Amino acid sequence: TQLLEQSPQFLSIQEGENLTVYCNSSSVFSSLQWYRQEPGEGPVLLVTVVTGGEVKKLKRLTFQFGDARKDSSLHITAAQPGDTGLYLCAGARGSNYKLTFGKGTLLTVNP
Amino acid sequence: NAGVTQTPKFQVLKTGQSMTLQCAQDMNHEYMSWYRQDPGMGLRLIHYSVGAGITDQGEVPNGYNVSRSTTEDFPLRLLSAAPSQTSVYFCASSGLFELTDTQYFGPGTRLTVL
């Protein structure tokens, strides 16, 4: 059973377009993290959200945690080729020790 | 400050062989963990540790052993390699007490079991 469902699984867009990636669950999480992973490298943390309804912005990236803390979204404005990568969401229930990862969204931004 | 380092980068084993994947961090982090990443599966937690001398199982622990004799090192041992253990293995570390602690990942070890 996959606790965190990410959609879409694959996304190919043109430079300058906007996009949204979703991370959904039937479980409540105490915190949710978004990572970006490039080929041949480990994931790199982008943001952590901990409060229901929380919105965080990181330049052109906007992250939102659902009011019920069961889902999250990542919105990218005016995507650039440098945004290409695998985007992973990961949730923690209780302590932050044991993260559950979604399967990821593979984003390709074409110039 | 090297962060999280993993060796080797690549490894090919034959079925039944044993080996140890090395992981070290220089950030004095209490929490360390091992994940495996398979195509279409995301990252799955194998084992984790919240401090020297303390380890616990994650989601997929079978076939793997760990130990934590020092804060810095957290090796992962494959006792008798099987083709199902072909994967990319990532080690990670973080602080222990805050929900917002950043988890730092190593560059990964790509393991092939023939």
Coordinates of C-alpha atoms in Angstrom, one line a residue:
Chain A
T1 CA 0.0 0.0 0.0
Q2 CA 1.5 3.3 -1.1
L3 CA 0.8 5.9 1.6
L4 CA 1.7 8.8 -0.5
E5 CA 0.4 9.0 -4.1
Q6 CA 2.1 11.5 -6.4
S7 CA 0.7 12.7 -9.7
P8 CA 1.4 13.0 -12.4
Q9 CA 4.1 10.4 -12.6
F10 CA 5.7 12.0 -15.7
L11 CA 5.4 15.6 -16.9
S12 CA 7.0 17.2 -20.0
I13 CA 6.5 20.9 -20.6
Q14 CA 8.0 23.8 -22.5
E15 CA 10.1 26.5 -20.9
G16 CA 7.9 29.3 -19.5
E17 CA 4.8 27.1 -18.7
N18 CA 3.4 26.7 -15.2
L19 CA 2.8 23.3 -13.6
T20 CA 1.5 21.7 -10.4
V21 CA 2.5 18.4 -8.9
Y22 CA 0.3 16.7 -6.3
C23 CA 1.0 14.5 -3.3
N24 CA -2.0 12.9 -1.7
S25 CA -2.7 10.5 1.1
S26 CA -5.5 9.2 3.3
S27 CA -3.2 9.5 6.3
V28 CA -2.4 12.5 8.4
F29 CA 1.2 13.6 8.5
S30 CA 3.0 15.7 11.1
S31 CA 5.2 17.2 8.4
L32 CA 5.7 16.9 4.7
Q33 CA 8.9 17.4 2.7
W34 CA 9.6 18.0 -0.9
Y35 CA 12.8 16.9 -2.5
R36 CA 14.4 17.3 -6.0
Q37 CA 16.7 14.6 -7.3
E38 CA 18.9 14.9 -10.3
P39 CA 20.3 11.9 -12.2
G40 CA 23.1 10.1 -10.4
E41 CA 22.7 12.2 -7.2
G42 CA 20.8 11.9 -3.9
P43 CA 17.6 13.9 -3.2
V44 CA 18.0 17.5 -2.0
L45 CA 15.5 19.0 0.4
L46 CA 13.5 21.9 -1.0
V47 CA 11.1 22.6 1.8
T48 CA 9.4 21.2 4.9
V49 CA 5.8 22.1 5.8
V50 CA 4.3 21.3 9.2
T51 CA 1.1 23.4 9.7
G52 CA -2.2 22.6 7.9
G53 CA -2.9 25.2 5.3
E54 CA 0.7 26.4 5.3
V55 CA 2.1 28.0 2.1
K56 CA 5.8 28.4 1.5
K57 CA 7.5 30.1 -1.5
L58 CA 11.0 29.4 -2.8
K59 CA 11.6 31.7 -5.7
R60 CA 9.3 30.4 -8.5
L61 CA 8.2 27.3 -6.4
T62 CA 5.1 27.5 -4.2
F63 CA 4.4 24.7 -1.7
Q64 CA 1.1 24.1 0.0
F65 CA 0.2 21.8 2.9
G66 CA -3.5 20.8 2.9
D67 CA -5.7 22.0 5.8
A68 CA -6.1 18.4 7.0
R69 CA -2.4 17.6 6.6
K70 CA -3.1 14.8 4.3
D71 CA -2.0 16.3 1.0
S72 CA 0.4 18.8 -0.5
S73 CA 1.1 20.5 -3.8
L74 CA 4.1 22.0 -5.5
H75 CA 3.5 24.7 -8.1
I76 CA 6.2 26.0 -10.4
T77 CA 5.7 29.3 -12.2
A78 CA 7.5 29.9 -15.6
A79 CA 9.4 26.6 -15.5
Q80 CA 13.0 26.6 -16.7
P81 CA 15.2 23.8 -18.0
G82 CA 17.1 23.9 -14.7
D83 CA 13.9 22.7 -13.0
T84 CA 14.2 19.3 -14.7
G85 CA 14.4 16.5 -12.2
L86 CA 12.6 14.0 -10.1
Y87 CA 10.4 15.6 -7.5
L88 CA 9.7 13.5 -4.4
C89 CA 7.3 14.2 -1.5
A90 CA 7.9 12.5 1.8
G91 CA 5.8 12.5 4.9
A92 CA 6.5 11.9 8.6
R93 CA 4.0 10.6 11.1
G94 CA 4.9 11.3 14.7
S95 CA 8.7 11.8 14.8
N96 CA 10.7 12.8 11.8
Y97 CA 12.7 9.6 11.9
K98 CA 10.8 7.4 9.5
L99 CA 9.9 9.2 6.3
T100 CA 7.5 7.7 3.8
F101 CA 8.3 8.7 0.2
G102 CA 6.0 9.0 -2.8
K103 CA 7.1 7.4 -6.1
G104 CA 8.0 10.8 -7.5
T105 CA 7.1 13.0 -10.5
L106 CA 9.7 13.1 -13.3
L107 CA 9.6 16.6 -14.7
T108 CA 11.3 17.6 -18.0
V109 CA 11.3 21.2 -19.1
N110 CA 12.2 21.6 -22.7
P111 CA 14.0 24.8 -23.9
Chain B
N1 CA 32.7 19.7 5.6
A2 CA 32.1 16.8 3.2
G3 CA 28.5 16.2 4.3
V4 CA 27.4 12.5 3.7
T5 CA 29.8 10.3 1.9
Q6 CA 29.2 6.8 0.5
T7 CA 31.5 4.2 -0.9
P8 CA 31.7 2.5 -3.3
K9 CA 29.9 4.5 -6.0
F10 CA 29.3 1.3 -8.1
Q11 CA 29.5 -2.4 -7.2
V12 CA 28.7 -5.7 -9.0
L13 CA 28.2 -8.8 -6.9
K14 CA 27.4 -12.4 -7.6
T15 CA 24.5 -14.1 -6.0
G16 CA 25.4 -15.2 -2.5
Q17 CA 28.3 -12.8 -2.0
S18 CA 28.4 -10.5 1.0
M19 CA 29.6 -6.9 1.1
T20 CA 29.4 -3.7 3.2
L21 CA 28.2 -0.4 1.9
Q22 CA 29.9 2.4 3.8
C23 CA 28.3 5.7 4.9
A24 CA 29.9 8.5 6.9
Q25 CA 28.8 12.0 7.9
D26 CA 30.8 14.8 9.5
M27 CA 27.9 17.0 10.7
N28 CA 27.5 15.3 14.1
H29 CA 24.0 14.2 13.2
E30 CA 22.3 11.8 15.6
Y31 CA 20.0 10.3 13.0
M32 CA 21.2 8.2 10.1
S33 CA 19.3 6.0 7.7
W34 CA 19.6 3.7 4.7
Y35 CA 17.1 3.8 1.7
R36 CA 16.9 1.8 -1.5
Q37 CA 15.5 3.4 -4.6
D38 CA 14.1 1.2 -7.4
P39 CA 12.5 2.4 -10.6
G40 CA 8.9 3.4 -10.1
M41 CA 9.1 2.7 -6.3
G42 CA 10.4 5.9 -4.8
L43 CA 12.7 5.5 -1.7
R44 CA 12.1 2.8 0.8
L45 CA 13.6 2.9 4.3
I46 CA 15.8 -0.2 5.1
H47 CA 17.2 0.6 8.6
Y48 CA 17.8 3.7 10.7
S49 CA 19.6 4.8 13.8
V50 CA 18.9 7.5 16.3
G51 CA 22.4 7.4 17.9
A52 CA 25.5 5.3 18.5
G53 CA 24.5 1.8 19.6
I54 CA 20.8 2.2 18.6
T55 CA 19.4 0.8 15.4
D56 CA 15.9 -0.1 14.2
Q57 CA 14.2 -1.6 11.2
G58 CA 12.5 0.3 8.4
E59 CA 10.1 -0.8 5.8
V60 CA 12.3 -3.3 3.9
P61 CA 14.9 -4.7 6.4
N62 CA 15.2 -8.3 5.3
G63 CA 18.6 -9.3 3.9
Y64 CA 20.4 -6.3 5.4
N65 CA 22.2 -5.7 8.7
V66 CA 23.4 -2.4 10.2
S67 CA 25.4 -1.3 13.2
R68 CA 26.2 2.1 14.7
S69 CA 29.4 2.0 16.7
T70 CA 30.2 5.7 16.2
T71 CA 28.1 8.9 15.5
E72 CA 29.9 9.3 12.2
D73 CA 29.6 5.9 10.5
F74 CA 26.6 3.7 9.6
P75 CA 27.6 0.7 7.4
L76 CA 25.0 -1.4 5.6
R77 CA 25.8 -5.1 5.3
L78 CA 24.4 -7.5 2.7
L79 CA 24.7 -10.9 4.1
S80 CA 24.1 -13.0 1.0
A81 CA 23.3 -10.9 -2.0
A82 CA 20.3 -11.7 -4.2
P83 CA 19.3 -10.3 -7.6
S84 CA 16.3 -8.6 -5.8
Q85 CA 18.8 -6.4 -4.0
T86 CA 19.9 -4.8 -7.2
S87 CA 19.1 -1.2 -6.5
V88 CA 20.5 2.3 -5.8
Y89 CA 21.2 2.7 -2.1
F90 CA 21.2 6.1 -0.4
C91 CA 22.4 7.0 3.1
A92 CA 21.0 10.0 4.9
S93 CA 21.6 11.9 8.1
S94 CA 19.8 14.6 10.0
G95 CA 19.4 16.2 13.5
L96 CA 17.0 14.5 15.8
F97 CA 14.7 16.8 17.6
E98 CA 13.0 19.1 15.2
L99 CA 10.3 18.3 12.6
T100 CA 12.0 20.8 10.3
D101 CA 15.5 19.2 10.5
T102 CA 17.0 18.9 7.1
Q103 CA 17.8 15.3 6.0
Y104 CA 21.0 15.2 3.9
F105 CA 21.5 12.4 1.4
G106 CA 24.7 10.9 0.1
P107 CA 25.4 10.5 -3.6
G108 CA 24.3 6.8 -3.6
T109 CA 25.8 3.4 -4.3
R110 CA 24.5 1.6 -7.5
L111 CA 24.6 -2.1 -6.7
T112 CA 24.0 -4.9 -9.3
V113 CA 23.6 -8.5 -8.2
L114 CA 24.1 -11.1 -10.9

